[in-house]
Coordinates of C-alpha atoms and ligand atoms in Angstrom, one line a residue:
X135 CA -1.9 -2.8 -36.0
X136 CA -1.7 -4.8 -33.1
X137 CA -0.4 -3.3 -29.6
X138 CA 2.4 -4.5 -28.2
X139 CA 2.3 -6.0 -24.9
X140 CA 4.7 -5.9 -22.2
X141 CA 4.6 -9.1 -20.2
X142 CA 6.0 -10.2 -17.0
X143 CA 6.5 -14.1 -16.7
X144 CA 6.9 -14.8 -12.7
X145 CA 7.4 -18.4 -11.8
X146 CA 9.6 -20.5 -9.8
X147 CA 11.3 -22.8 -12.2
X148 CA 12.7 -21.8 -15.7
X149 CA 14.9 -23.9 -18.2
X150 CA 17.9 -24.3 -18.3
X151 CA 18.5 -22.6 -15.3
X152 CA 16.1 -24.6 -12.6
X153 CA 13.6 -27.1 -13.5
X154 CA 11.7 -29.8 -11.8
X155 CA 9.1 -30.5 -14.0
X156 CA 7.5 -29.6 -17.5
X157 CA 6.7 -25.9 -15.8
X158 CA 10.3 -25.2 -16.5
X159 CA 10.2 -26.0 -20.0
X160 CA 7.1 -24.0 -20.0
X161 CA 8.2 -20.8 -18.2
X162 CA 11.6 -21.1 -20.3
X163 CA 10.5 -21.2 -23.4
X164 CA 7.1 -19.8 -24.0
X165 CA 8.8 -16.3 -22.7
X166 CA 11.1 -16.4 -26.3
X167 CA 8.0 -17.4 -28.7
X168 CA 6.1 -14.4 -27.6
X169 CA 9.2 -12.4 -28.2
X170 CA 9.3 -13.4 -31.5
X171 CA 5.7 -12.5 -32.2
X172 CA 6.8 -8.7 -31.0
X173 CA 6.0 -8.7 -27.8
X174 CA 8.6 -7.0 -24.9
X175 CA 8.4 -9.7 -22.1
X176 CA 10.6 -10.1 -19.0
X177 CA 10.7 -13.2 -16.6
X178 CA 11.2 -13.3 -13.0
X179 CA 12.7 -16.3 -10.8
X180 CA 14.4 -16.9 -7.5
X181 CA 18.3 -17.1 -7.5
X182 CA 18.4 -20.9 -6.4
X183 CA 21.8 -21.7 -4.9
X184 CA 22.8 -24.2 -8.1
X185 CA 21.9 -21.2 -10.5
X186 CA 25.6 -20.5 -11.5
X187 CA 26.2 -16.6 -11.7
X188 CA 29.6 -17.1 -13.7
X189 CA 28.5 -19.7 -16.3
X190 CA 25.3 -18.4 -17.1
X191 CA 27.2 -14.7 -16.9
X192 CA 24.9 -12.6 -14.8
X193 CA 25.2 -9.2 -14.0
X194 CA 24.0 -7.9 -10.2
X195 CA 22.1 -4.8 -10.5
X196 CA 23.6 -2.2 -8.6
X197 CA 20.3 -1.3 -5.9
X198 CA 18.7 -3.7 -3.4
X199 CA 15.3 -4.7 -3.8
X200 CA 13.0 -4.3 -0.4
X201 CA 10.4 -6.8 -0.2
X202 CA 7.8 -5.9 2.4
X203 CA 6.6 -8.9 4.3
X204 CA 4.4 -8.2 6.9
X205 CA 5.1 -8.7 10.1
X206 CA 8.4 -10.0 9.2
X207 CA 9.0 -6.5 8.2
X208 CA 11.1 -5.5 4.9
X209 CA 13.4 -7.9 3.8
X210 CA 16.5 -6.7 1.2
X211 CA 17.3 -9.1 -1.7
X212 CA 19.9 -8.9 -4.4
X213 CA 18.6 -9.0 -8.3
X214 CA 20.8 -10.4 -10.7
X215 CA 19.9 -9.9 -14.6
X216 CA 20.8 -12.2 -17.7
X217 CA 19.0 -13.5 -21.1
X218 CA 17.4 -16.8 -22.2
X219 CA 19.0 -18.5 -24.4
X220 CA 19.3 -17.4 -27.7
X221 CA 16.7 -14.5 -27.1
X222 CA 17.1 -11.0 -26.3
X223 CA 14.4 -12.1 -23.2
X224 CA 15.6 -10.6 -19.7
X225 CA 15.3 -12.5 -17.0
X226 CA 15.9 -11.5 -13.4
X227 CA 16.6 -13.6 -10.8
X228 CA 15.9 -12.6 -6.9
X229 CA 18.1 -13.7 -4.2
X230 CA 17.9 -14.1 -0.5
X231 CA 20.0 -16.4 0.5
X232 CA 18.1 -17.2 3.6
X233 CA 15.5 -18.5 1.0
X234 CA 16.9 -19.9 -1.5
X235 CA 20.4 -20.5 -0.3
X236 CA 19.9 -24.2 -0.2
X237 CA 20.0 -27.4 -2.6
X238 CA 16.6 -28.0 -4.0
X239 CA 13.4 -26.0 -5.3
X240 CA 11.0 -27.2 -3.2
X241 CA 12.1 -30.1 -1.0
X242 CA 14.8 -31.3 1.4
X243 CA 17.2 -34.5 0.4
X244 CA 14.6 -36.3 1.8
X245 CA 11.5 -35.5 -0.1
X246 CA 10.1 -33.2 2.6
X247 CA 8.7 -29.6 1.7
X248 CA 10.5 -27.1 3.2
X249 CA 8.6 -25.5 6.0
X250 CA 9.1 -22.5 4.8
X251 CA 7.8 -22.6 1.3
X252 CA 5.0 -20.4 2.4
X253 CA 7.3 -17.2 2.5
X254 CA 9.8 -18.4 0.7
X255 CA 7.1 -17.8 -2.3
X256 CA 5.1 -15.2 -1.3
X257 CA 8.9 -13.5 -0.7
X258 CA 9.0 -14.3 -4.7
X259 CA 5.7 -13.2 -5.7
X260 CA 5.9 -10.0 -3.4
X261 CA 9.5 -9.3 -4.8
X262 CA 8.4 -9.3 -8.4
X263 CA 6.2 -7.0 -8.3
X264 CA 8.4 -4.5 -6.1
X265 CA 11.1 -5.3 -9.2
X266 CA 8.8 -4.3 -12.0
X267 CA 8.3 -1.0 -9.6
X268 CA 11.8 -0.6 -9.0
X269 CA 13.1 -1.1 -12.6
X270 CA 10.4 0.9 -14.0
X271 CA 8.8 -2.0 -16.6
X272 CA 5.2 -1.5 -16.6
X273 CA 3.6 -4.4 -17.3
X274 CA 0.1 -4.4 -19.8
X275 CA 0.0 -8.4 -18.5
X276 CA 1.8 -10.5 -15.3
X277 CA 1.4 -14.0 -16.5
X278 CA 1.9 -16.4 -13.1
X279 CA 2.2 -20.0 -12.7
X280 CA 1.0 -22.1 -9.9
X281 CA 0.8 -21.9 -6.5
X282 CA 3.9 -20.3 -5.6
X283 CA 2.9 -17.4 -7.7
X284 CA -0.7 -16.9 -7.5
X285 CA -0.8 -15.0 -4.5
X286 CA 0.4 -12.0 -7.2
X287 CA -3.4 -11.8 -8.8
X288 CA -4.1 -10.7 -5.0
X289 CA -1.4 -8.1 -4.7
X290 CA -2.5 -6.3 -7.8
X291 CA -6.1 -5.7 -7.0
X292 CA -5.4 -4.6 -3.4
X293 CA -2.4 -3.3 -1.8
X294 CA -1.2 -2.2 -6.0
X295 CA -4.5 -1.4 -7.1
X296 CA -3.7 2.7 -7.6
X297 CA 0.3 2.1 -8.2
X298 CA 1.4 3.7 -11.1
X299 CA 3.7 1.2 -12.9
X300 CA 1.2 -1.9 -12.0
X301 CA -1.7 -1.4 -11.1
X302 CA -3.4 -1.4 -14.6
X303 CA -1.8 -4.8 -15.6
X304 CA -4.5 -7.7 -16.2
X305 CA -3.0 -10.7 -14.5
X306 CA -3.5 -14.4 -16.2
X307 CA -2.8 -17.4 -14.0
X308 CA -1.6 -20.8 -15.6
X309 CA -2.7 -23.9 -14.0
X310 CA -0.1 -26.5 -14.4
X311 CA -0.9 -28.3 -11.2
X312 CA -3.9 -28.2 -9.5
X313 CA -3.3 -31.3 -6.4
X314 CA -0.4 -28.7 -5.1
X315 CA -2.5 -25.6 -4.0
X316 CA -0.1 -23.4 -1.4
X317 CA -2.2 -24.2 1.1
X318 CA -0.9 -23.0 4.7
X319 CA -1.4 -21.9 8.3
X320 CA -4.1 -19.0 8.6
X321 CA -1.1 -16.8 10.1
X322 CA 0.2 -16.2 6.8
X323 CA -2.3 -13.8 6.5
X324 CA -0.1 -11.7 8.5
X325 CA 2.6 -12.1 6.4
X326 CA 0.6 -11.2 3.2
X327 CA 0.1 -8.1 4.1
X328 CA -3.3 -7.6 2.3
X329 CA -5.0 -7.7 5.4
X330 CA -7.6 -10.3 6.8
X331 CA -10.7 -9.0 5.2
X332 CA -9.7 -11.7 2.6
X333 CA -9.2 -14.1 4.4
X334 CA -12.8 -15.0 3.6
X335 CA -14.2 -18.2 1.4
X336 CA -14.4 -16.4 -1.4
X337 CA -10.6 -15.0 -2.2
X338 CA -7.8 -16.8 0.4
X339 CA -9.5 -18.8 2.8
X340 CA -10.2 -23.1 2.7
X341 CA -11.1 -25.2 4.8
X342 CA -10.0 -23.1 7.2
X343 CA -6.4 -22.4 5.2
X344 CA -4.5 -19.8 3.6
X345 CA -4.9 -21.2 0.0
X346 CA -2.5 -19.4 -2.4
X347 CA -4.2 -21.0 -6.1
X348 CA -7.5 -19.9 -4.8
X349 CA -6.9 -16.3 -3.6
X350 CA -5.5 -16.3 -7.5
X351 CA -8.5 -18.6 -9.3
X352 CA -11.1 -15.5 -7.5
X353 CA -8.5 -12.4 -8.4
X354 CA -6.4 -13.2 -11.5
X355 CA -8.3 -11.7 -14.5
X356 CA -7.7 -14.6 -16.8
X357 CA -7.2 -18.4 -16.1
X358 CA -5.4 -20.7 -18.1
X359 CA -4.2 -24.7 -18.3
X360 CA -2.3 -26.4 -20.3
X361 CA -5.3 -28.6 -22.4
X362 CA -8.7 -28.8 -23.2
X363 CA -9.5 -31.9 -21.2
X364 CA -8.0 -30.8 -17.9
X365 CA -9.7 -27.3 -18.1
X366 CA -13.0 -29.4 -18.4
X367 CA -11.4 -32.0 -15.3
X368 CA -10.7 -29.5 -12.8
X369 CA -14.4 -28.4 -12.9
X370 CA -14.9 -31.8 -11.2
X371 CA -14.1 -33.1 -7.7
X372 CA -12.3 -35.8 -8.8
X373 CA -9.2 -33.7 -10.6
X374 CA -10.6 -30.3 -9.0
X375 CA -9.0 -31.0 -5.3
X376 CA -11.3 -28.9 -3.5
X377 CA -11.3 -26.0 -5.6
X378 CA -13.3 -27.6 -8.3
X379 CA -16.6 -25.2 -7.2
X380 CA -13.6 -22.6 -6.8
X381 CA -13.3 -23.2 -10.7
X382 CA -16.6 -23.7 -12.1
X383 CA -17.4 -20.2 -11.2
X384 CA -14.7 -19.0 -13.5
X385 CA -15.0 -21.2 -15.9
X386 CA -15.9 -18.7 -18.9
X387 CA -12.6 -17.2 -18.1
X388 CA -10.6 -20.4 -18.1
X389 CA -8.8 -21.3 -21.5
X390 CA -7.1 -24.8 -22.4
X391 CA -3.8 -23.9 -24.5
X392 CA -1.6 -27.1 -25.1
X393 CA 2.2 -26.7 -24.6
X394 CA 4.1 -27.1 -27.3
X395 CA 7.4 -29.1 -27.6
X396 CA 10.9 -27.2 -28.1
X397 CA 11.6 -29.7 -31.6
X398 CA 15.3 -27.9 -31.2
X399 CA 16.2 -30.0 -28.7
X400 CA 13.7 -33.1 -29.6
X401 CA 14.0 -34.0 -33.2
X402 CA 15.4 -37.5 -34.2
X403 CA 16.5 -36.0 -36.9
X404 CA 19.2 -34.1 -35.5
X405 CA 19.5 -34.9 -31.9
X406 CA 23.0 -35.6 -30.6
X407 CA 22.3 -37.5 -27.5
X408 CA 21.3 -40.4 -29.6
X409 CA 24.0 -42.9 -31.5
X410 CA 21.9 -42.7 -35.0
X411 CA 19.9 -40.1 -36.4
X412 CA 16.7 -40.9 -38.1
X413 CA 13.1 -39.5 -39.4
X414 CA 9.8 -40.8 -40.8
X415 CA 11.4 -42.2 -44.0
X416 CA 13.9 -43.7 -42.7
X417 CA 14.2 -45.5 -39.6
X418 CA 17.2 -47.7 -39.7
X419 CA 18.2 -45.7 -37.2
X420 CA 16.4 -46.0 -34.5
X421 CA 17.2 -49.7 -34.6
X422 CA 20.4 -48.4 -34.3
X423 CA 19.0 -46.2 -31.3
X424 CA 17.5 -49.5 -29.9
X425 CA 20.6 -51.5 -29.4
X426 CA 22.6 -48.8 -27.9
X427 CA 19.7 -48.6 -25.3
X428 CA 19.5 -51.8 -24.5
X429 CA 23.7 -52.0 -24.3
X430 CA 23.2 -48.7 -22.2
X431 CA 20.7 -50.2 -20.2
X432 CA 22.5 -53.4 -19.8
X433 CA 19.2 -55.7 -21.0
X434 CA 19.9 -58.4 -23.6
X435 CA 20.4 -56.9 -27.3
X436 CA 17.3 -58.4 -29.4
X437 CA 15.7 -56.5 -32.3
X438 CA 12.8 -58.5 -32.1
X439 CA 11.1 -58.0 -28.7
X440 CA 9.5 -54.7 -28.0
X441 CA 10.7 -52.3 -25.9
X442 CA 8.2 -49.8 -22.7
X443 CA 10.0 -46.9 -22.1
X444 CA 8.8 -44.4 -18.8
X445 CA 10.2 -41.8 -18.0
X446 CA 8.5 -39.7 -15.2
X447 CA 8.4 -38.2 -11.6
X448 CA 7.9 -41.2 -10.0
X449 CA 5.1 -40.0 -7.8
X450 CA 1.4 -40.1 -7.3
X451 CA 0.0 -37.7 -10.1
X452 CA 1.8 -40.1 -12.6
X453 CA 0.2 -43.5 -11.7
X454 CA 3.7 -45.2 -10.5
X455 CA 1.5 -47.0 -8.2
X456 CA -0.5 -48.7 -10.2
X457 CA 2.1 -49.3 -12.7
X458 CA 3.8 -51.1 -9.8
X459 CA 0.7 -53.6 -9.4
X460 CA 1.2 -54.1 -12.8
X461 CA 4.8 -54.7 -13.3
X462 CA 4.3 -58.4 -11.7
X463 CA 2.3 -59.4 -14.8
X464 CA 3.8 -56.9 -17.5
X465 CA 7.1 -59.4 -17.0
X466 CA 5.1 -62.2 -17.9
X467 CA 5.2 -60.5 -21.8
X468 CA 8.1 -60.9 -23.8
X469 CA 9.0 -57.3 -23.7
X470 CA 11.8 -55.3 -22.0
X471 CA 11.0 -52.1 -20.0
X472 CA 13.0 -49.5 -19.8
X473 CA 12.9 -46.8 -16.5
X474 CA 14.1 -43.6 -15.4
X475 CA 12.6 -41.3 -12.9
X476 CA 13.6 -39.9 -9.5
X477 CA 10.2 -39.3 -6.5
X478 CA 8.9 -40.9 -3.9
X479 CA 11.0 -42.1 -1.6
X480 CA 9.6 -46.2 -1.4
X481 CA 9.9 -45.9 -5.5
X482 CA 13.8 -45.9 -5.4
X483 CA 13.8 -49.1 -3.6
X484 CA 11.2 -50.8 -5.4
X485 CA 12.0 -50.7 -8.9
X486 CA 15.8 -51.5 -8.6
X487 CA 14.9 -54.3 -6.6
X488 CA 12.2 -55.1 -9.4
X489 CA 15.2 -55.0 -11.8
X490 CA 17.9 -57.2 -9.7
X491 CA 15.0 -59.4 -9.9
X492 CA 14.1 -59.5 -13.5
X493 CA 17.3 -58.3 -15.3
X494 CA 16.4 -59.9 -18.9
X495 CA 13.4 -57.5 -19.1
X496 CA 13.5 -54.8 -16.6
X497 CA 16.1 -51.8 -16.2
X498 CA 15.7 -48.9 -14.2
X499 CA 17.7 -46.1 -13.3
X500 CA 17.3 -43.6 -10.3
X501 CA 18.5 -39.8 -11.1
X502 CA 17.8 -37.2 -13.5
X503 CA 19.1 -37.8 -17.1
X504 CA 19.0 -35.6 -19.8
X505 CA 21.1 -37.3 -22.4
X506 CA 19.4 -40.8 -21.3
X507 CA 15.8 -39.4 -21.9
X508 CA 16.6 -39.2 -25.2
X509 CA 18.0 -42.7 -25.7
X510 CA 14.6 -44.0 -24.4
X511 CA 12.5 -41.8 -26.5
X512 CA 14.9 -42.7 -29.7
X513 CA 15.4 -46.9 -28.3
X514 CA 11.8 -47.1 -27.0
X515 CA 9.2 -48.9 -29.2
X516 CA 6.7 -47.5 -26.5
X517 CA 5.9 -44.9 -24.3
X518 CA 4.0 -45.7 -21.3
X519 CA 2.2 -42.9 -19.0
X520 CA -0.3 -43.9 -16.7
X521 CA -1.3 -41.0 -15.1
X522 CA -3.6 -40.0 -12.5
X523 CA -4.0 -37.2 -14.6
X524 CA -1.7 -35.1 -16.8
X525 CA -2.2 -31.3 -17.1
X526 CA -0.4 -31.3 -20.4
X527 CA 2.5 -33.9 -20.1
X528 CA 5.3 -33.7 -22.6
X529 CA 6.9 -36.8 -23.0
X530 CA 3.9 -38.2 -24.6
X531 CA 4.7 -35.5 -27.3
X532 CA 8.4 -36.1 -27.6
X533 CA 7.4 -39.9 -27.7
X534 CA 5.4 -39.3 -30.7
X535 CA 7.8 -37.4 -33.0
X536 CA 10.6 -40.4 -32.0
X537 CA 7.6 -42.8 -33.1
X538 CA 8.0 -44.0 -29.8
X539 CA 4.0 -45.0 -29.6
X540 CA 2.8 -43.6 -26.8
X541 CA 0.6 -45.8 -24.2
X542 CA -1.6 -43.7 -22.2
X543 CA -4.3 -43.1 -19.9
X544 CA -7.0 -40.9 -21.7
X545 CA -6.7 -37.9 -19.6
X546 CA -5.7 -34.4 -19.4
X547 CA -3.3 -33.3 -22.4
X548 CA -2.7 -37.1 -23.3
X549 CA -5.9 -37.2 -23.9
X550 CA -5.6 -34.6 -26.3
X551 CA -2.6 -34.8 -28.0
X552 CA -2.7 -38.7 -28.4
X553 CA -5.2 -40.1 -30.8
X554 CA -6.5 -43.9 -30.5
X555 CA -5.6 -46.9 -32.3
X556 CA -8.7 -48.1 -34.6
X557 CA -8.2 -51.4 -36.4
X558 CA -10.6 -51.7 -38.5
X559 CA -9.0 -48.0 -40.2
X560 CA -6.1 -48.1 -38.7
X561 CA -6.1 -44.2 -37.4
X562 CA -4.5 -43.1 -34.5
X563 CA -0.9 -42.4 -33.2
X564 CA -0.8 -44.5 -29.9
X565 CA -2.8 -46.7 -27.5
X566 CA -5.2 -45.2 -24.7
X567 CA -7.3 -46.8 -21.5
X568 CA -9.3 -45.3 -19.3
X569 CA -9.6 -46.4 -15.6
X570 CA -6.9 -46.2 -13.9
X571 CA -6.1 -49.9 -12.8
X572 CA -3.3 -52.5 -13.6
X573 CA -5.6 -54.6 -15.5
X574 CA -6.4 -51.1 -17.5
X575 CA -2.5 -50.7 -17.8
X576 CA -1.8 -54.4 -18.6
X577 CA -4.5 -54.9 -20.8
X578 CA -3.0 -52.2 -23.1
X579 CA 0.4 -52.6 -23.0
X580 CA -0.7 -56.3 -23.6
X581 CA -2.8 -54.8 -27.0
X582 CA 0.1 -52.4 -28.1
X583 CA 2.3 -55.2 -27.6
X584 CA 0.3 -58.2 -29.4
X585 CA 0.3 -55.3 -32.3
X586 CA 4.0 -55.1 -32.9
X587 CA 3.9 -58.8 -32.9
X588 CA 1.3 -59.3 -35.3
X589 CA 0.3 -56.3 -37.6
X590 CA 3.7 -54.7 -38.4
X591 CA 1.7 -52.9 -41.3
X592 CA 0.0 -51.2 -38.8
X593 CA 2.8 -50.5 -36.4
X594 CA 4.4 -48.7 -39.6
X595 CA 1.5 -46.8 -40.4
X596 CA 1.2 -45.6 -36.5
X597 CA 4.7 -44.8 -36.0
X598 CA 4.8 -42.5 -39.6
X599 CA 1.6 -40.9 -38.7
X600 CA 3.1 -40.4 -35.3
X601 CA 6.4 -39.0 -36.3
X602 CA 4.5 -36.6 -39.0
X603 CA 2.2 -34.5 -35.9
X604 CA 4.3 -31.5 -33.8
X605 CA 2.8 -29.5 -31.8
X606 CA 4.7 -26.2 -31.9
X607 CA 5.3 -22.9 -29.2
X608 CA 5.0 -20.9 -32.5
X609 CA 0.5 -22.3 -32.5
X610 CA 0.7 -21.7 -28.7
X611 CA 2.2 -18.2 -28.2
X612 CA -0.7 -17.4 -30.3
X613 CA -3.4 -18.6 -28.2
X614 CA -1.7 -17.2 -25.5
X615 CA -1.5 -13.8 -27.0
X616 CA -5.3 -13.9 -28.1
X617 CA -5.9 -14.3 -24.5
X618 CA -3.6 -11.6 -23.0
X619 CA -5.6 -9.2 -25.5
X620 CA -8.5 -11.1 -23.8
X621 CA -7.0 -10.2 -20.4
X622 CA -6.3 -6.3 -21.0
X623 CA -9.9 -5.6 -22.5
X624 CA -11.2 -7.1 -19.8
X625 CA -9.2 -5.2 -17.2
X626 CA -9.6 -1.9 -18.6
X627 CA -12.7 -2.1 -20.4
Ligands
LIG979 P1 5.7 -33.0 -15.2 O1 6.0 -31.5 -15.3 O2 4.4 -33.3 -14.5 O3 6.9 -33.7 -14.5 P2 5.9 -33.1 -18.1 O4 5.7 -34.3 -19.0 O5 5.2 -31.9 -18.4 O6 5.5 -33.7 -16.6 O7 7.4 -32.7 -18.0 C1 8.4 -33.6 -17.6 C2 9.7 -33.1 -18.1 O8 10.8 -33.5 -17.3 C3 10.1 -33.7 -19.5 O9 10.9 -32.7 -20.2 C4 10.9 -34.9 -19.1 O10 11.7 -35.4 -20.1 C5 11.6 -34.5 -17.9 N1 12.0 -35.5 -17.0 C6 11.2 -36.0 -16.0 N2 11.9 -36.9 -15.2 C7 13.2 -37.0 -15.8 C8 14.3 -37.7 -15.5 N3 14.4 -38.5 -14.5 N4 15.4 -37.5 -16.3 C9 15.4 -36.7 -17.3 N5 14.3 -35.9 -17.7 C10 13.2 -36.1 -16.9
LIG980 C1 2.9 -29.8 -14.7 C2 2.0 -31.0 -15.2 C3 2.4 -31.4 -16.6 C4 2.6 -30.2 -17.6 C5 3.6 -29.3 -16.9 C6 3.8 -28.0 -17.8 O1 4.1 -30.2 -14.2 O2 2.2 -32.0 -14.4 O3 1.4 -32.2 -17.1 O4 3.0 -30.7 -18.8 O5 3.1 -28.8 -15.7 O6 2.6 -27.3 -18.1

């Protein structure tokens, strides 16, 4: 019989409660698949300011929780306790509200970083592992994410090595993100706590930097990312940021295990943000789906012109750049494209302005949007994700089972979860490039588009073959549980 594990999940964003990115879909919902395979798990998060106590109806545990910090001495924090959502998974939230007291995850209004991300997520990662101690949950694996939790790997093979209720947990790090590394001041060393013996180039120090991903790519036990391709792409200095040497040396501990898509909330078969329901063999409605979006979007209603949907961060890692130096020509085509995304500050002038500009064919909207992600997956004839690269990406994913064809730069998990259009058999569910350049990006939104106008026998054979591939949490909870029995073999032998 297989043991069952008790795992602690300690992150900085979980659905629905705070998310920025596809790490709070991860750290959300993974936590309730491994649930359901038996396993006891617990997740940890701050207490951001817009987490509402009432709505989400959580209970304040009746001790304080002392977070040693180093020099800044012990800091007292309040733990409040609820469930995800429609589990029986705990998750505690920490709050300080000198931390976390403010709008925002990780930035100002503005964009900035606060300045004092460093402690605000060592405060996290510190105050974790004195919760586990203080609750009494002893965990057989602490699964982290990212920088702002890496530092944790650290903790538990020095200053928690002999602790009772930790110390013998293996500790597996998922890389979602390897450009943002927690890399600070030296000083922080000070504030660690683990003293500045590691502070060397092995474990914490770079270039000269505290580096928070690297002290946990030397300690954690296991390493994981979210696909093949970008385990293989962080090994190399173009995707590897630095640490790519850092990586290699681990690399027969580093697994690729895809993300899978919650088909709950993404199935155009049920999903109540869109005006019609539809599914492979049937899709009147998402002509249905298409007009609304183009009335939503306020572009001219035609059936007959295809429609680029992106929706995205609109920063760096996603290629909004050199979309940008593409736009000019992509409005030459008789297409419409469809945007929403919120990121770098010059990208919410650009774009609207774009739009003023071109309002037959371009809409964009600034801001977050649930409900209006959904209208472009369901209105969208494409996808478009040009990324710089793509950990795992999960739009690309939701794209395909709207048989929204997903156009995509082969790398990271679009690589591998996007398969390429051959015309000769006609395989494949979408349409990749390589380099990153607009002629790369207009070239094949130019052949994905010159296919819907002239081979709609292969457009239908795409978008079926498309609609017909999930990618499921059930598949990855397994790999990830195969790897946490991976994890505590290797940590106790
Ligand atoms: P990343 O985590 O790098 O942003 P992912 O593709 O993994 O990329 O996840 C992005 C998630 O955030 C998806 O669920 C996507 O639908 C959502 N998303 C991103 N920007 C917006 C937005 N402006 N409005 C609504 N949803 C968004
Ligand atoms: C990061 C990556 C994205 C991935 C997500 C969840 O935000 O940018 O590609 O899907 O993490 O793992």
């Amino acid at each position: 019989m297989k043991k069952r594990l008790k795992v602690l999940f300690v992150a900085s964003e979980a659905v629905p409660f705070a998310k920025e990115g596809g790490l709070g879909d991860v750290v959300g919902t993974l936590p309730r698949f491994l649930k359901r395979l038996g396993h006891d798990v617990r997740v940890v998060i701050p207490r951001y300011y817009k987490i509402d106590r009432d709505f989400y109806k959580l209970q304040l545990l009746p001790y304080s929780l002392g977070v040693p910090m180093g020099i800044i001495g012990t800091l007292w924090a309040g733990v409040y306790e609820g469930k995800l959502p429609n589990s029986e998974v705990p998750i505690n939230f920490i709050e300080f509200e000198q931390y976390f007291g403010r709008d925002g995850l990780y930035n100002d209004t503005n964009g900035q970083g606060f300045l004092d991300n460093d402690n605000r997520f060592v405060f996290l990662s510190r105050g974790a592992i004195e919760l586990a101690r203080m609750i009494g949950f002893a965990p057989d694996i602490i699964h982290v994410h990212d920088w702002q939790t890496a530092i944790i790997p650290v903790y538990i093979n020095t200053i928690y090595k002999q602790d009772e209720t930790v110390g013998k947990a293996a500790t597996v790090l998922t890389i979602h993100n390897m450009q943002h590394q927690g890399d600070f001041y030296a000083g922080l060393m000070d504030v660690l706590g683990v003293g500045w013996e590691h502070f060397n180039f092995l474990e914490l120090e770079a270039f000269n930097k505290v580096n928070l991903l690297k002290g946990g790519i030397y300690h954690a036990t296991l390493l994981t990312t979210v696909s093949k391709t970008y385990a293989q792409e962080i090994q190399t200095p173009y995707y590897g940021y630095r640490l790519e040497g850092v990586v290699r040396e681990r690399a027969k501990d580093l697994y690729g295990i895809l993300n899978g898509v919650d088909y709950e909330e993404w199935n155009p078969e049920t999903d109540k943000y869109i005006v019609a329901n539809y599914s492979h063999d049937n899709l009147e409605g998402k002509l249905l789906c298409k007009s609304d979006l183009q009335e939503t979007m306020g572009l001219p209603k035609r059936q007959d012109v295809p429609i680029i949907g992106l929706v995205s961060r609109l920063v760096y890692q996603k290629g909004i750049d050199v979309f940008a130096e593409a736009i000019h020509r992509l409005l030459g085509l008789d297409i419409q494209i469809v945007m929403l995304g919120t990121g770098e500050p010059w990208t919410h002038f650009f774009f609207p302005d774009m739009a003023n500009k071109h309002p037959q064919k371009f809409a964009c909207k600034i801001g977050y949007n649930n409900s209006l992600a959904h209208k472009i997956e369901a209105g969208a004839d494409f996808f478009l994700m040009p990324s710089r690269f793509e950990p795992c990406g999960l739009n690309q994913m939701y794209s395909l089972r709207y048989g929204t064809l997903p156009i995509v730069r082969a790398t990271g998990g679009l690589n591998d979860t996007v398969e390429n259009f051959n015309e000769d058999t006609l395989e494949g569910t979408g349409f990749k490039f390589y380099d990153l350049t607009a002629d790369a990006i207009f070239n094949t939104v130019g052949w994905a588009v010159h296919t819907y106008y002239n081979n709609k026998n292969a457009m239908d054979t795409l978008i079926k073959r498309a609609m017909q591939k999930r990618f499921t949490w059930e598949d990855s909870a397994k790999l990830y549980e195969d790897c946490y029995y991976k994890a505590v073999k290797a940590k106790r032998g």
